[in-house]
Amino acid sequence: MKRSFSILCHEKTKEKNIEHFLSQLKANTTKVPTLILFSSDSDNFSFYSTILHNLFPSAQIIGSTSYVMFCDDGNDYSGLSVFCVTEGVECTSGVILNIQRNPMKFKKVIQDAVDSLSEKINTCCFEVTTAFSNSEELVLDTFESVLGKNYIPLLGTSAGGNYENPNTMVSLNGKVFDEACVFVLIHNLKGKITLYKENLYKPMNQFFTATDVDCDKRIVYEYDSIPAADFLSNKYDIPKNKLFDFLKEHPLGKILGDEVHVTEIDKINENGSIAYFSKIFKMTKLSLLEQGDIYKEWRQTTLAVKSKVPEPSFNIIVNCCSRISFYSSKNELDSFFNLLKNEYGTYIGFSGFGEQFNYTHLNQTMVLAAFE
């Protein structure tokens, strides 16, 4: 028998979705889930959080609103996607509050979760943080202060939602939060875990430096001591009235050694500064990015993951909502979902407004954890 199952529920009502989930779970196993990860649309998120916890009070249950619900059982822009693990994992969880002000006050919550594990090897942290409070980096610093010294890797997502009404929420064991981070430590008892980050972009080989920034507000005022919008408009010969669209197509890349961390533009302010969806530190080396060969990157990701975990038992996959929109615009979304199903088997997907990978907050990126 399989130890994990993913079930997509897109019936006409939320009650019918729960009925469908229970019938499919019963058809696959007689065991009670140890771990449940789920995503849903915002309208019915609180209902699903409460019902799932009432049905399985002994399970660790992490939930998030999502731009699209997807798993190996299908995908939809509304409904419920549920992933269950029935054996072979040990899990502990917690919630971090005050994420805008002082998440470090909750270091002990993370430490207590670590201490309750039987061992720390073959363990990773999956976390979900509510979006649009500019808090992801503060939360990640908190995690790193505890998990870093225990060599526990992390992946996660900023909760997603509908673009027109991006009301993001997360939940832990039936309790719903609209400004918090929920997390679960997953110790794989039956093998190792590998984490991977996929970036579809490459630098345009014209580099510059952020010389005046407000990290907390994620605003860049100057590049190379020139007002940010003026600098990019002149450097790339783009009229000011077309600059935003150009920067949406060519996101910013933070160059850190051999790593490129993608940073998506939020808006161009009237004073010529530019706001982004992740922090940019002063004197960071930067480049605008251009689209690479997506098929090549897909193949490289598959080869890299399979070289570490040839036959994953299950996977957690976070794919940015901007990438979902991009694939959809290029008529590649079905190809992407088919690739995930064919290459990775059982998985649960989350599509939010940001991605977290080993204590770094990213945009327009896919991160995954494959469990042996």
mmCIF file of C-alpha atoms in Angstrom:
data_model
loop_
_atom_site.group_PDB
_atom_site.id
_atom_site.type_symbol
_atom_site.label_atom_id
_atom_site.label_comp_id
_atom_site.label_asym_id
_atom_site.label_seq_id
_atom_site.Cartn_x
_atom_site.Cartn_y
_atom_site.Cartn_z
ATOM 1 C CA MET A 1 0.000 0.000 0.000
ATOM 2 C CA LYS A 2 1.144 3.557 -0.705
ATOM 3 C CA ARG A 3 1.943 5.667 2.322
ATOM 4 C CA SER A 4 0.761 8.941 0.777
ATOM 5 C CA PHE A 5 -2.142 10.171 -1.361
ATOM 6 C CA SER A 6 -3.144 13.414 -3.039
ATOM 7 C CA ILE A 7 -6.787 14.148 -3.749
ATOM 8 C CA LEU A 8 -8.239 17.054 -5.742
ATOM 9 C CA CYS A 9 -11.825 17.959 -4.897
ATOM 10 C CA HIS A 10 -13.686 20.343 -7.215
ATOM 11 C CA GLU A 11 -17.318 19.491 -6.682
ATOM 12 C CA LYS A 12 -20.139 22.060 -6.721
ATOM 13 C CA THR A 13 -20.182 22.679 -2.957
ATOM 14 C CA LYS A 14 -17.691 22.625 -0.102
ATOM 15 C CA GLU A 15 -19.667 19.825 1.573
ATOM 16 C CA LYS A 16 -19.440 17.719 -1.572
ATOM 17 C CA ASN A 17 -15.688 18.354 -1.692
ATOM 18 C CA ILE A 18 -15.302 16.888 1.790
ATOM 19 C CA GLU A 19 -17.452 13.900 0.818
ATOM 20 C CA HIS A 20 -15.277 13.332 -2.247
ATOM 21 C CA PHE A 21 -12.088 13.573 -0.197
ATOM 22 C CA LEU A 22 -13.307 11.036 2.380
ATOM 23 C CA SER A 23 -14.496 8.575 -0.250
ATOM 24 C CA GLN A 24 -11.169 8.735 -2.083
ATOM 25 C CA LEU A 25 -9.167 8.428 1.112
ATOM 26 C CA LYS A 26 -11.210 5.392 2.151
ATOM 27 C CA ALA A 27 -10.592 3.821 -1.245
ATOM 28 C CA ASN A 28 -6.825 4.188 -0.790
ATOM 29 C CA THR A 29 -6.153 3.375 2.861
ATOM 30 C CA THR A 30 -7.620 2.193 6.136
ATOM 31 C CA LYS A 31 -4.982 4.054 8.149
ATOM 32 C CA VAL A 32 -5.411 7.416 9.867
ATOM 33 C CA PRO A 33 -3.216 10.176 8.359
ATOM 34 C CA THR A 34 -0.221 11.344 10.358
ATOM 35 C CA LEU A 35 0.305 14.445 8.227
ATOM 36 C CA ILE A 36 -2.165 16.433 6.120
ATOM 37 C CA LEU A 37 -1.215 19.339 3.867
ATOM 38 C CA PHE A 38 -3.987 21.129 2.014
ATOM 39 C CA SER A 39 -4.769 24.198 -0.049
ATOM 40 C CA SER A 40 -8.057 25.743 -1.074
ATOM 41 C CA ASP A 41 -9.728 28.887 -2.347
ATOM 42 C CA SER A 42 -10.149 31.702 0.171
ATOM 43 C CA ASP A 43 -13.963 31.562 0.346
ATOM 44 C CA ASN A 44 -14.098 28.118 1.937
ATOM 45 C CA PHE A 45 -10.705 27.925 3.621
ATOM 46 C CA SER A 46 -11.942 28.274 7.205
ATOM 47 C CA PHE A 47 -14.581 25.591 6.627
ATOM 48 C CA TYR A 48 -12.021 23.096 5.313
ATOM 49 C CA SER A 49 -9.580 23.885 8.127
ATOM 50 C CA THR A 50 -12.174 23.162 10.797
ATOM 51 C CA ILE A 51 -13.615 20.042 9.164
ATOM 52 C CA LEU A 52 -10.251 18.402 8.473
ATOM 53 C CA HIS A 53 -9.097 18.950 12.048
ATOM 54 C CA ASN A 54 -12.365 17.592 13.456
ATOM 55 C CA LEU A 55 -12.078 14.513 11.244
ATOM 56 C CA PHE A 56 -8.417 13.865 12.110
ATOM 57 C CA PRO A 57 -7.629 15.501 15.468
ATOM 58 C CA SER A 58 -4.430 13.491 15.949
ATOM 59 C CA ALA A 59 -2.880 14.531 12.612
ATOM 60 C CA GLN A 60 -0.583 17.484 12.015
ATOM 61 C CA ILE A 61 -2.572 19.603 9.533
ATOM 62 C CA ILE A 62 -1.101 22.579 7.669
ATOM 63 C CA GLY A 63 -3.254 24.569 5.246
ATOM 64 C CA SER A 64 -2.955 27.561 2.966
ATOM 65 C CA THR A 65 -5.008 29.538 0.512
ATOM 66 C CA SER A 66 -3.552 29.139 -2.979
ATOM 67 C CA TYR A 67 -3.718 30.814 -6.381
ATOM 68 C CA VAL A 68 -4.350 27.419 -7.944
ATOM 69 C CA MET A 69 -4.920 24.060 -6.295
ATOM 70 C CA PHE A 70 -2.756 21.349 -7.868
ATOM 71 C CA CYS A 71 -1.509 17.852 -7.145
ATOM 72 C CA ASP A 72 -0.986 14.636 -9.080
ATOM 73 C CA ASP A 73 -4.771 14.123 -8.992
ATOM 74 C CA GLY A 74 -5.441 17.307 -11.017
ATOM 75 C CA ASN A 75 -5.616 21.089 -10.815
ATOM 76 C CA ASP A 76 -8.242 23.823 -10.498
ATOM 77 C CA TYR A 77 -8.556 27.499 -9.541
ATOM 78 C CA SER A 78 -11.141 26.688 -6.868
ATOM 79 C CA GLY A 79 -11.899 23.742 -4.648
ATOM 80 C CA LEU A 80 -9.748 21.697 -2.300
ATOM 81 C CA SER A 81 -6.453 19.863 -2.727
ATOM 82 C CA VAL A 82 -5.458 17.492 0.091
ATOM 83 C CA PHE A 83 -2.307 15.466 0.652
ATOM 84 C CA CYS A 84 -2.140 12.777 3.338
ATOM 85 C CA VAL A 85 0.762 10.731 4.702
ATOM 86 C CA THR A 86 -0.274 7.681 6.711
ATOM 87 C CA GLU A 87 3.087 6.222 7.750
ATOM 88 C CA GLY A 88 6.834 6.637 7.669
ATOM 89 C CA VAL A 89 7.044 10.211 8.974
ATOM 90 C CA GLU A 90 7.352 11.880 12.352
ATOM 91 C CA CYS A 91 5.974 15.428 12.495
ATOM 92 C CA THR A 92 5.880 18.370 14.863
ATOM 93 C CA SER A 93 4.397 21.774 14.141
ATOM 94 C CA GLY A 94 3.922 25.310 15.406
ATOM 95 C CA VAL A 95 2.764 28.816 14.626
ATOM 96 C CA ILE A 96 4.732 32.081 14.613
ATOM 97 C CA LEU A 97 2.752 35.231 15.385
ATOM 98 C CA ASN A 98 3.743 38.926 15.384
ATOM 99 C CA ILE A 99 5.415 38.348 12.030
ATOM 100 C CA GLN A 100 5.491 42.063 11.177
ATOM 101 C CA ARG A 101 6.896 43.154 14.507
ATOM 102 C CA ASN A 102 8.890 40.554 16.404
ATOM 103 C CA PRO A 103 8.729 36.946 15.200
ATOM 104 C CA MET A 104 11.968 36.269 17.135
ATOM 105 C CA LYS A 105 9.777 36.088 20.245
ATOM 106 C CA PHE A 106 8.647 32.709 18.889
ATOM 107 C CA LYS A 107 12.075 31.085 18.606
ATOM 108 C CA LYS A 108 11.128 28.766 21.452
ATOM 109 C CA VAL A 109 8.148 27.441 19.481
ATOM 110 C CA ILE A 110 10.551 26.303 16.771
ATOM 111 C CA GLN A 111 13.085 24.980 19.270
ATOM 112 C CA ASP A 112 10.412 22.988 21.104
ATOM 113 C CA ALA A 113 9.329 21.447 17.789
ATOM 114 C CA VAL A 114 12.933 20.461 17.025
ATOM 115 C CA ASP A 115 13.480 19.030 20.506
ATOM 116 C CA SER A 116 10.383 16.841 20.265
ATOM 117 C CA LEU A 117 11.750 14.970 17.227
ATOM 118 C CA SER A 118 13.394 11.613 17.848
ATOM 119 C CA GLU A 119 16.266 12.679 15.559
ATOM 120 C CA LYS A 120 17.092 15.557 13.231
ATOM 121 C CA ILE A 121 18.671 13.849 10.228
ATOM 122 C CA ASN A 122 16.435 13.363 7.187
ATOM 123 C CA THR A 123 14.236 16.207 8.419
ATOM 124 C CA CYS A 124 12.998 19.341 6.682
ATOM 125 C CA CYS A 125 10.758 22.250 7.567
ATOM 126 C CA PHE A 126 7.767 23.224 5.440
ATOM 127 C CA GLU A 127 6.302 26.627 6.299
ATOM 128 C CA VAL A 128 3.554 28.883 4.964
ATOM 129 C CA THR A 129 3.492 32.610 5.704
ATOM 130 C CA THR A 130 0.603 34.963 5.009
ATOM 131 C CA ALA A 131 1.438 37.416 2.214
ATOM 132 C CA PHE A 132 1.697 41.192 1.767
ATOM 133 C CA SER A 133 3.051 42.168 5.186
ATOM 134 C CA ASN A 134 6.704 42.205 3.993
ATOM 135 C CA SER A 135 7.431 39.753 6.800
ATOM 136 C CA GLU A 136 8.944 36.743 5.047
ATOM 137 C CA GLU A 137 12.575 37.726 5.631
ATOM 138 C CA LEU A 138 11.938 38.383 9.345
ATOM 139 C CA VAL A 139 10.293 34.977 9.667
ATOM 140 C CA LEU A 140 13.142 33.268 7.820
ATOM 141 C CA ASP A 141 15.722 34.898 10.097
ATOM 142 C CA THR A 142 13.796 33.406 13.015
ATOM 143 C CA PHE A 143 13.824 29.946 11.489
ATOM 144 C CA GLU A 144 17.512 30.152 10.615
ATOM 145 C CA SER A 145 18.432 31.087 14.198
ATOM 146 C CA VAL A 146 17.109 27.693 15.319
ATOM 147 C CA LEU A 147 17.081 25.344 12.330
ATOM 148 C CA GLY A 148 20.405 26.508 10.915
ATOM 149 C CA LYS A 149 22.418 25.181 13.839
ATOM 150 C CA ASN A 150 20.504 21.905 13.593
ATOM 151 C CA TYR A 151 21.182 21.616 9.835
ATOM 152 C CA ILE A 152 17.482 21.346 9.019
ATOM 153 C CA PRO A 153 16.682 22.708 5.529
ATOM 154 C CA LEU A 154 13.540 24.697 4.803
ATOM 155 C CA LEU A 155 11.143 25.300 1.961
ATOM 156 C CA GLY A 156 7.901 27.213 1.955
ATOM 157 C CA THR A 157 5.498 29.607 0.339
ATOM 158 C CA SER A 158 3.795 32.902 0.917
ATOM 159 C CA ALA A 159 0.112 32.014 0.894
ATOM 160 C CA GLY A 160 -1.690 32.618 -2.388
ATOM 161 C CA GLY A 161 -5.111 33.715 -3.482
ATOM 162 C CA ASN A 162 -7.113 35.273 -6.238
ATOM 163 C CA TYR A 163 -5.399 38.278 -7.867
ATOM 164 C CA GLU A 164 -8.553 40.400 -7.604
ATOM 165 C CA ASN A 165 -9.107 39.578 -3.919
ATOM 166 C CA PRO A 166 -5.825 38.292 -2.510
ATOM 167 C CA ASN A 167 -7.078 37.506 0.980
ATOM 168 C CA THR A 168 -4.390 35.089 2.134
ATOM 169 C CA MET A 169 -4.782 32.785 5.112
ATOM 170 C CA VAL A 170 -2.958 29.882 6.734
ATOM 171 C CA SER A 171 -4.068 27.313 9.282
ATOM 172 C CA LEU A 172 -2.607 24.898 11.777
ATOM 173 C CA ASN A 173 -4.653 22.062 13.242
ATOM 174 C CA GLY A 174 -7.967 23.793 12.646
ATOM 175 C CA LYS A 175 -6.979 27.320 13.712
ATOM 176 C CA VAL A 176 -6.993 29.944 10.949
ATOM 177 C CA PHE A 177 -4.644 32.947 10.846
ATOM 178 C CA ASP A 178 -4.539 35.981 8.548
ATOM 179 C CA GLU A 179 -1.172 37.259 9.807
ATOM 180 C CA ALA A 180 1.096 34.406 10.843
ATOM 181 C CA CYS A 181 3.453 31.664 9.745
ATOM 182 C CA VAL A 182 2.586 28.016 10.309
ATOM 183 C CA PHE A 183 5.164 25.273 9.972
ATOM 184 C CA VAL A 184 5.682 21.548 10.230
ATOM 185 C CA LEU A 185 8.941 19.668 10.737
ATOM 186 C CA ILE A 186 8.837 16.416 8.774
ATOM 187 C CA HIS A 187 11.263 13.655 9.730
ATOM 188 C CA ASN A 188 11.350 10.999 7.024
ATOM 189 C CA LEU A 189 11.710 7.616 8.730
ATOM 190 C CA LYS A 190 12.110 5.705 5.463
ATOM 191 C CA GLY A 191 14.836 7.572 3.635
ATOM 192 C CA LYS A 192 16.415 10.891 2.814
ATOM 193 C CA ILE A 193 15.005 14.220 1.655
ATOM 194 C CA THR A 194 16.388 16.423 -1.093
ATOM 195 C CA LEU A 195 15.459 20.056 -1.718
ATOM 196 C CA TYR A 196 15.795 21.799 -5.068
ATOM 197 C CA LYS A 197 15.252 25.303 -6.482
ATOM 198 C CA GLU A 198 14.327 25.853 -10.143
ATOM 199 C CA ASN A 199 14.994 29.225 -11.805
ATOM 200 C CA LEU A 200 13.804 29.810 -15.375
ATOM 201 C CA TYR A 201 15.800 33.032 -15.805
ATOM 202 C CA LYS A 202 19.397 33.980 -16.596
ATOM 203 C CA PRO A 203 21.237 37.322 -16.215
ATOM 204 C CA MET A 204 21.296 39.709 -19.174
ATOM 205 C CA ASN A 205 24.997 40.328 -18.390
ATOM 206 C CA GLN A 206 24.602 44.026 -17.622
ATOM 207 C CA PHE A 207 25.321 44.366 -13.935
ATOM 208 C CA PHE A 208 24.675 47.203 -11.496
ATOM 209 C CA THR A 209 24.425 47.855 -7.758
ATOM 210 C CA ALA A 210 21.689 48.990 -5.383
ATOM 211 C CA THR A 211 23.161 52.088 -3.728
ATOM 212 C CA ASP A 212 20.162 53.555 -1.863
ATOM 213 C CA VAL A 213 17.493 51.237 -0.438
ATOM 214 C CA ASP A 214 14.852 50.833 2.243
ATOM 215 C CA CYS A 215 15.087 47.125 3.073
ATOM 216 C CA ASP A 216 12.083 47.048 5.376
ATOM 217 C CA LYS A 217 9.795 48.564 2.737
ATOM 218 C CA ARG A 218 11.514 46.637 -0.106
ATOM 219 C CA ILE A 219 12.142 49.855 -2.034
ATOM 220 C CA VAL A 220 15.180 50.721 -4.164
ATOM 221 C CA TYR A 221 15.743 54.470 -4.532
ATOM 222 C CA GLU A 222 18.953 54.398 -6.564
ATOM 223 C CA TYR A 223 21.002 52.095 -8.755
ATOM 224 C CA ASP A 224 24.636 53.136 -9.193
ATOM 225 C CA SER A 225 23.709 56.424 -7.443
ATOM 226 C CA ILE A 226 21.063 57.276 -10.098
ATOM 227 C CA PRO A 227 17.293 57.287 -9.364
ATOM 228 C CA ALA A 228 16.126 53.705 -9.902
ATOM 229 C CA ALA A 229 13.518 54.215 -12.626
ATOM 230 C CA ASP A 230 15.720 56.707 -14.524
ATOM 231 C CA PHE A 231 18.664 54.340 -14.340
ATOM 232 C CA LEU A 232 16.819 51.321 -15.752
ATOM 233 C CA SER A 233 14.970 53.375 -18.357
ATOM 234 C CA ASN A 234 18.241 54.797 -19.681
ATOM 235 C CA LYS A 235 20.295 51.633 -19.379
ATOM 236 C CA TYR A 236 17.814 49.512 -21.325
ATOM 237 C CA ASP A 237 16.489 52.310 -23.562
ATOM 238 C CA ILE A 238 12.900 51.835 -22.410
ATOM 239 C CA PRO A 239 10.446 54.774 -22.230
ATOM 240 C CA LYS A 240 9.237 55.493 -18.711
ATOM 241 C CA ASN A 241 5.618 54.696 -19.630
ATOM 242 C CA LYS A 242 6.656 51.209 -20.743
ATOM 243 C CA LEU A 243 9.178 50.482 -18.006
ATOM 244 C CA PHE A 244 6.827 48.609 -15.667
ATOM 245 C CA ASP A 245 5.796 46.107 -18.363
ATOM 246 C CA PHE A 246 9.440 45.667 -19.331
ATOM 247 C CA LEU A 247 10.408 44.934 -15.725
ATOM 248 C CA LYS A 248 7.539 42.450 -15.346
ATOM 249 C CA GLU A 249 9.002 40.552 -18.294
ATOM 250 C CA HIS A 250 12.585 40.997 -17.052
ATOM 251 C CA PRO A 251 12.616 40.571 -13.263
ATOM 252 C CA LEU A 252 15.529 41.609 -11.100
ATOM 253 C CA GLY A 253 18.183 39.059 -10.224
ATOM 254 C CA LYS A 254 20.242 39.271 -7.042
ATOM 255 C CA ILE A 255 23.654 37.817 -7.904
ATOM 256 C CA LEU A 256 25.107 35.975 -4.910
ATOM 257 C CA GLY A 257 28.130 33.976 -6.056
ATOM 258 C CA ASP A 258 26.824 31.350 -8.487
ATOM 259 C CA GLU A 259 23.261 31.845 -7.261
ATOM 260 C CA VAL A 260 20.618 34.052 -8.893
ATOM 261 C CA HIS A 261 17.684 34.977 -6.649
ATOM 262 C CA VAL A 262 14.687 36.237 -8.627
ATOM 263 C CA THR A 263 12.961 39.376 -7.347
ATOM 264 C CA GLU A 264 9.678 40.552 -8.884
ATOM 265 C CA ILE A 265 8.669 44.191 -9.255
ATOM 266 C CA ASP A 266 5.684 45.440 -7.268
ATOM 267 C CA LYS A 267 5.332 49.001 -8.579
ATOM 268 C CA ILE A 268 7.178 52.096 -9.763
ATOM 269 C CA ASN A 269 6.562 54.948 -7.348
ATOM 270 C CA GLU A 270 5.912 58.542 -8.382
ATOM 271 C CA ASN A 271 9.301 59.630 -7.016
ATOM 272 C CA GLY A 272 11.097 57.196 -9.348
ATOM 273 C CA SER A 273 11.865 54.577 -6.708
ATOM 274 C CA ILE A 274 10.868 50.968 -7.339
ATOM 275 C CA ALA A 275 9.133 48.624 -4.894
ATOM 276 C CA TYR A 276 9.742 44.877 -5.056
ATOM 277 C CA PHE A 277 8.246 41.744 -3.528
ATOM 278 C CA SER A 278 11.436 40.771 -1.677
ATOM 279 C CA LYS A 279 14.192 42.680 0.091
ATOM 280 C CA ILE A 280 17.179 44.094 -1.733
ATOM 281 C CA PHE A 281 20.127 45.013 0.453
ATOM 282 C CA LYS A 282 22.421 47.953 -0.153
ATOM 283 C CA MET A 283 25.425 47.199 -2.400
ATOM 284 C CA THR A 284 23.862 43.989 -3.745
ATOM 285 C CA LYS A 285 25.110 43.040 -7.218
ATOM 286 C CA LEU A 286 22.158 42.886 -9.606
ATOM 287 C CA SER A 287 21.119 42.209 -13.169
ATOM 288 C CA LEU A 288 17.872 42.165 -15.062
ATOM 289 C CA LEU A 289 16.950 38.655 -16.129
ATOM 290 C CA GLU A 290 15.709 37.101 -19.343
ATOM 291 C CA GLN A 291 13.737 33.941 -19.940
ATOM 292 C CA GLY A 292 15.780 30.804 -20.521
ATOM 293 C CA ASP A 293 14.764 27.540 -22.170
ATOM 294 C CA ILE A 294 11.943 26.259 -19.942
ATOM 295 C CA TYR A 295 12.142 22.716 -21.332
ATOM 296 C CA LYS A 296 15.865 22.598 -20.596
ATOM 297 C CA GLU A 297 15.261 23.797 -17.041
ATOM 298 C CA TRP A 298 12.475 21.260 -16.526
ATOM 299 C CA ARG A 299 14.794 18.456 -17.666
ATOM 300 C CA GLN A 300 17.644 19.711 -15.486
ATOM 301 C CA THR A 301 15.397 19.834 -12.433
ATOM 302 C CA THR A 302 14.159 16.297 -13.030
ATOM 303 C CA LEU A 303 17.683 14.944 -13.502
ATOM 304 C CA ALA A 304 19.014 16.755 -10.433
ATOM 305 C CA VAL A 305 16.209 15.550 -8.154
ATOM 306 C CA LYS A 306 16.248 11.981 -9.504
ATOM 307 C CA SER A 307 20.028 11.790 -9.032
ATOM 308 C CA LYS A 308 19.431 12.233 -5.298
ATOM 309 C CA VAL A 309 16.056 10.496 -4.946
ATOM 310 C CA PRO A 310 15.506 8.203 -7.961
ATOM 311 C CA GLU A 311 12.001 7.131 -6.932
ATOM 312 C CA PRO A 312 10.393 9.739 -4.676
ATOM 313 C CA SER A 313 7.743 8.427 -2.313
ATOM 314 C CA PHE A 314 6.118 11.868 -2.326
ATOM 315 C CA ASN A 315 6.955 15.494 -3.002
ATOM 316 C CA ILE A 316 6.030 18.959 -1.771
ATOM 317 C CA ILE A 317 6.146 21.465 -4.636
ATOM 318 C CA VAL A 318 5.845 25.258 -4.423
ATOM 319 C CA ASN A 319 5.389 27.070 -7.732
ATOM 320 C CA CYS A 320 4.964 30.852 -7.891
ATOM 321 C CA CYS A 321 1.602 32.152 -9.084
ATOM 322 C CA SER A 322 3.485 34.329 -11.601
ATOM 323 C CA ARG A 323 4.956 31.179 -13.140
ATOM 324 C CA ILE A 324 1.488 29.625 -13.313
ATOM 325 C CA SER A 325 0.253 32.737 -15.147
ATOM 326 C CA PHE A 326 3.269 32.673 -17.455
ATOM 327 C CA TYR A 327 2.775 29.000 -18.375
ATOM 328 C CA SER A 328 -0.900 29.666 -18.963
ATOM 329 C CA SER A 329 -0.128 32.601 -21.299
ATOM 330 C CA LYS A 330 2.224 30.372 -23.309
ATOM 331 C CA ASN A 331 -0.211 27.421 -23.388
ATOM 332 C CA GLU A 332 2.312 25.374 -21.398
ATOM 333 C CA LEU A 333 0.364 24.905 -18.176
ATOM 334 C CA ASP A 334 -0.952 21.443 -19.054
ATOM 335 C CA SER A 335 2.563 20.414 -20.097
ATOM 336 C CA PHE A 336 3.902 21.598 -16.749
ATOM 337 C CA PHE A 337 1.300 19.724 -14.714
ATOM 338 C CA ASN A 338 1.776 16.588 -16.839
ATOM 339 C CA LEU A 339 5.520 16.773 -16.257
ATOM 340 C CA LEU A 340 5.043 16.950 -12.490
ATOM 341 C CA LYS A 341 2.680 13.985 -12.495
ATOM 342 C CA ASN A 342 4.799 11.833 -14.797
ATOM 343 C CA GLU A 343 8.177 12.571 -13.208
ATOM 344 C CA TYR A 344 7.400 13.086 -9.533
ATOM 345 C CA GLY A 345 4.453 10.800 -8.810
ATOM 346 C CA THR A 346 2.552 11.670 -5.670
ATOM 347 C CA TYR A 347 2.824 15.345 -4.780
ATOM 348 C CA ILE A 348 0.998 18.309 -3.305
ATOM 349 C CA GLY A 349 1.450 21.740 -4.841
ATOM 350 C CA PHE A 350 1.119 25.273 -3.479
ATOM 351 C CA SER A 351 0.949 28.419 -5.609
ATOM 352 C CA GLY A 352 1.493 31.612 -3.656
ATOM 353 C CA PHE A 353 2.858 35.142 -3.734
ATOM 354 C CA GLY A 354 6.452 34.201 -2.927
ATOM 355 C CA GLU A 355 8.688 31.234 -2.243
ATOM 356 C CA GLN A 356 11.099 30.390 0.558
ATOM 357 C CA PHE A 357 14.156 28.208 0.149
ATOM 358 C CA ASN A 358 16.770 27.654 2.864
ATOM 359 C CA TYR A 359 16.106 30.947 4.643
ATOM 360 C CA THR A 360 15.878 33.065 1.461
ATOM 361 C CA HIS A 361 12.674 34.695 0.211
ATOM 362 C CA LEU A 362 12.284 34.447 -3.584
ATOM 363 C CA ASN A 363 9.859 35.310 -6.366
ATOM 364 C CA GLN A 364 8.975 33.620 -9.680
ATOM 365 C CA THR A 365 10.680 30.402 -8.599
ATOM 366 C CA MET A 366 9.776 26.756 -8.027
ATOM 367 C CA VAL A 367 11.077 24.929 -4.948
ATOM 368 C CA LEU A 368 10.453 21.333 -4.014
ATOM 369 C CA ALA A 369 11.258 18.660 -1.467
ATOM 370 C CA ALA A 370 11.447 15.038 -2.619
ATOM 371 C CA PHE A 371 11.091 12.296 0.012
ATOM 372 C CA GLU A 372 12.701 8.905 -0.511
#
